[in-house]
CSV table of C-alpha atoms in Angstrom, one decimal:
chain,number,residue,atom,x,y,z
A,75,MET,CA,117.1,88.6,82.6
A,76,LEU,CA,119.0,87.4,79.7
A,77,MET,CA,118.1,90.5,77.7
A,78,ASN,CA,120.0,92.6,79.8
A,79,SER,CA,123.2,90.6,79.2
A,80,PHE,CA,123.0,91.0,75.4
A,81,TYR,CA,122.1,94.8,76.4
A,82,LEU,CA,125.0,95.3,78.3
A,83,LEU,CA,127.6,93.1,75.9
A,84,ASN,CA,126.4,95.5,73.1
A,85,LEU,CA,127.1,98.6,75.2
A,86,GLU,CA,130.6,97.1,76.3
A,87,PHE,CA,131.3,96.4,72.9
A,88,PHE,CA,130.2,99.9,71.9
A,89,ILE,CA,132.6,101.5,74.7
A,90,LEU,CA,135.6,99.4,73.2
A,91,ASN,CA,134.7,100.4,69.3
A,92,TYR,CA,134.4,104.3,70.4
A,93,ILE,CA,137.7,104.0,72.3
A,94,ILE,CA,139.7,102.2,69.4
A,95,ARG,CA,138.3,104.8,67.4
A,96,LYS,CA,138.8,107.8,69.3
A,97,GLU,CA,142.9,106.5,69.7
A,98,ASN,CA,143.1,106.0,65.9
A,99,SER,CA,141.0,109.1,64.8
A,100,LYS,CA,143.0,110.3,62.2
A,101,ASP,CA,141.1,109.2,59.1
A,102,ASN,CA,138.1,107.2,61.4
A,103,LYS,CA,137.9,104.1,59.3
A,104,ILE,CA,136.6,100.8,60.5
A,105,PHE,CA,140.0,99.4,61.7
A,106,ILE,CA,138.9,95.9,62.3
A,107,ILE,CA,140.1,95.1,58.4
A,108,ASN,CA,143.9,96.9,58.8
A,109,MET,CA,144.2,95.3,62.2
A,110,ILE,CA,147.3,92.7,62.4
A,111,PHE,CA,146.1,89.7,64.2
A,112,TYR,CA,148.9,89.4,66.9
A,113,TYR,CA,151.4,91.9,68.1
A,114,LYS,CA,154.5,90.3,69.1
A,115,PRO,CA,154.8,90.5,73.1
A,116,SER,CA,158.3,92.8,74.1
A,117,PHE,CA,158.8,90.4,77.4
A,118,LYS,CA,160.0,93.2,80.0
A,119,TRP,CA,161.2,91.2,82.8
A,120,ASN,CA,160.9,94.3,84.6
A,121,TYR,CA,157.8,95.4,84.2
A,122,PRO,CA,155.1,93.9,86.9
A,123,ASN,CA,152.4,92.5,84.2
A,124,TYR,CA,149.6,91.3,87.0
A,125,SER,CA,146.7,91.3,84.4
A,126,LEU,CA,149.2,88.1,82.6
A,127,PHE,CA,149.2,86.5,86.4
A,128,SER,CA,145.7,86.7,87.0
A,129,SER,CA,144.8,85.4,83.6
A,130,LEU,CA,146.4,82.1,84.7
A,131,LEU,CA,143.7,82.2,87.0
A,132,PHE,CA,141.0,81.6,84.4
A,133,ILE,CA,143.0,78.1,83.2
A,134,ILE,CA,143.0,77.0,86.9
A,135,VAL,CA,139.4,77.7,87.5
A,136,GLY,CA,138.7,75.8,84.4
A,137,ILE,CA,140.4,72.7,85.4
A,138,TYR,CA,139.1,73.2,89.1
A,139,LEU,CA,135.5,73.7,87.5
A,140,MET,CA,136.4,70.4,85.1
A,141,ILE,CA,137.7,68.0,87.6
A,142,THR,CA,135.0,68.7,90.5
A,143,GLU,CA,132.3,68.8,87.7
A,144,GLN,CA,131.2,72.0,89.1
A,145,GLY,CA,128.8,73.7,86.9
A,146,PRO,CA,127.7,73.2,83.1
A,147,SER,CA,130.4,71.6,81.0
A,148,THR,CA,130.2,74.8,78.8
A,149,ILE,CA,131.0,77.0,81.6
A,150,GLN,CA,133.9,74.5,82.4
A,151,TYR,CA,135.5,74.5,78.8
A,152,MET,CA,134.8,78.3,77.9
A,153,THR,CA,136.2,79.3,81.4
A,154,LEU,CA,139.5,77.3,80.0
A,155,VAL,CA,139.6,79.1,76.4
A,156,VAL,CA,139.3,82.3,78.3
A,157,GLY,CA,142.1,81.1,80.0
A,158,LEU,CA,144.0,80.2,77.3
A,159,ILE,CA,143.7,83.0,74.8
A,160,SER,CA,143.8,85.9,78.0
A,161,VAL,CA,147.3,84.4,79.0
A,162,ILE,CA,148.4,84.9,75.5
A,163,HIS,CA,146.9,88.2,75.1
A,164,HIS,CA,148.0,89.3,78.3
A,165,CYS,CA,151.8,88.4,77.4
A,166,ARG,CA,152.0,91.8,76.0
A,167,THR,CA,152.6,95.0,78.8
A,168,ASN,CA,150.1,97.8,78.7
A,169,ASP,CA,152.5,100.1,77.2
A,170,GLU,CA,152.9,98.0,73.9
A,171,ASN,CA,150.7,98.7,71.0
A,172,PHE,CA,148.3,95.6,71.0
A,173,HIS,CA,145.1,97.0,69.7
A,174,ASP,CA,145.1,93.8,67.5
A,175,ILE,CA,142.7,91.1,66.0
A,176,PHE,CA,143.8,88.9,68.8
A,177,ARG,CA,142.6,91.2,71.7
A,178,MET,CA,139.4,91.5,70.0
A,179,ILE,CA,138.8,87.7,70.0
A,180,ASP,CA,139.9,87.8,73.5
A,181,ILE,CA,137.2,90.5,74.6
A,182,PHE,CA,134.8,88.4,72.3
A,183,CYS,CA,135.7,85.4,74.0
A,184,ALA,CA,135.2,87.1,77.5
A,185,ASN,CA,131.7,88.5,76.4
A,186,LEU,CA,130.4,84.8,75.5
A,187,LEU,CA,131.7,83.7,78.7
A,188,GLY,CA,129.7,86.1,80.6
A,189,LEU,CA,126.7,85.5,78.4
A,190,LEU,CA,127.1,82.0,79.4
A,191,VAL,CA,127.0,83.0,83.3
A,192,PHE,CA,124.6,84.9,82.6
A,193,TYR,CA,122.4,82.3,81.1
A,194,TYR,CA,123.3,79.5,83.4
A,195,LYS,CA,122.5,82.1,86.3
A,196,PRO,CA,120.3,84.7,85.2
A,197,THR,CA,120.0,86.1,89.1
A,198,TYR,CA,120.4,89.7,90.2
A,199,ASP,CA,123.4,89.2,91.8
A,200,THR,CA,124.8,88.0,88.4
A,201,LEU,CA,122.7,91.4,87.0
A,202,TYR,CA,124.5,93.3,89.2
A,203,PHE,CA,127.7,91.6,88.7
A,204,GLY,CA,128.0,92.0,85.0
A,205,ILE,CA,127.1,96.2,85.7
A,206,PHE,CA,129.9,96.2,88.1
A,207,ILE,CA,132.5,94.5,85.6
A,208,LEU,CA,131.3,96.8,83.0
A,209,PHE,CA,131.5,99.5,84.9
A,210,ILE,CA,135.3,98.7,85.9
A,211,PHE,CA,136.3,98.0,82.4
A,212,ILE,CA,135.2,101.5,81.6
A,213,LEU,CA,137.4,102.9,84.2
A,214,ILE,CA,140.3,100.4,83.3
A,215,GLN,CA,140.4,101.7,79.7
A,216,LYS,CA,140.3,105.5,80.8
A,217,LEU,CA,143.2,105.2,82.7
A,218,ASN,CA,146.7,106.5,82.0
A,219,CYS,CA,149.3,104.7,84.1
A,220,ASN,CA,150.1,101.6,82.6
A,221,ARG,CA,151.1,100.1,85.7
A,222,ASN,CA,148.0,100.5,87.4
A,223,LYS,CA,146.2,99.6,84.6
A,224,SER,CA,148.0,96.1,84.5
A,225,PHE,CA,146.7,96.2,88.4
A,226,PHE,CA,143.4,97.1,88.2
A,227,HIS,CA,142.8,94.6,85.1
A,228,ALA,CA,144.2,91.4,87.2
A,229,LEU,CA,141.7,92.6,90.3
A,230,PHE,CA,139.0,92.6,87.5
A,231,HIS,CA,140.5,89.2,86.2
A,232,ILE,CA,140.5,88.0,89.8
A,233,SER,CA,137.1,89.1,90.6
A,234,ILE,CA,135.2,87.6,87.5
A,235,CYS,CA,137.2,83.9,88.5
A,236,ILE,CA,135.8,84.6,92.1
A,237,PHE,CA,132.5,85.2,90.9
A,238,ILE,CA,132.4,82.1,88.9
A,239,LEU,CA,133.6,80.1,91.5
A,240,TYR,CA,130.7,81.3,93.6
A,241,SER,CA,128.2,80.9,91.2
A,242,PHE,CA,128.6,77.1,90.2
A,243,LYS,CA,129.7,76.0,93.3
A,244,LYS,CA,127.6,72.7,94.5
């Protein structure tokens, strides 16, 4: 079961790498070398950034798991870390250029959290949910409307938080 999660993780990084290369396909170099660490957000007040608000759920879930002592401490702290990094990452709206190293850190930490969930809960429910989340991730990357991207990414966050709460309830 754990090997399946590694395959999903590798597939997600392959898809993300393909999407970034396709968007920047002028010279087809490896772009992480030339990437900026963090693009400063412009904070558009009239733009509903749903994924920013849903990122806060990871912080809330991480703190809730710590207070109620549910799940392993690794899951508790990693959920909190993913929340903090995700909030900083999602301060930018989807119409801004945010293909930076900090985005890669966010994706890496989220995938690490996914691997930890697979490690501590190696069930078919976890595997099916991981496949479902990968499918949703691919669909979100293909959306053209930034408001829809933000909305569906928020649903993506919410479903992961609900699954973590469901998986590690006492």
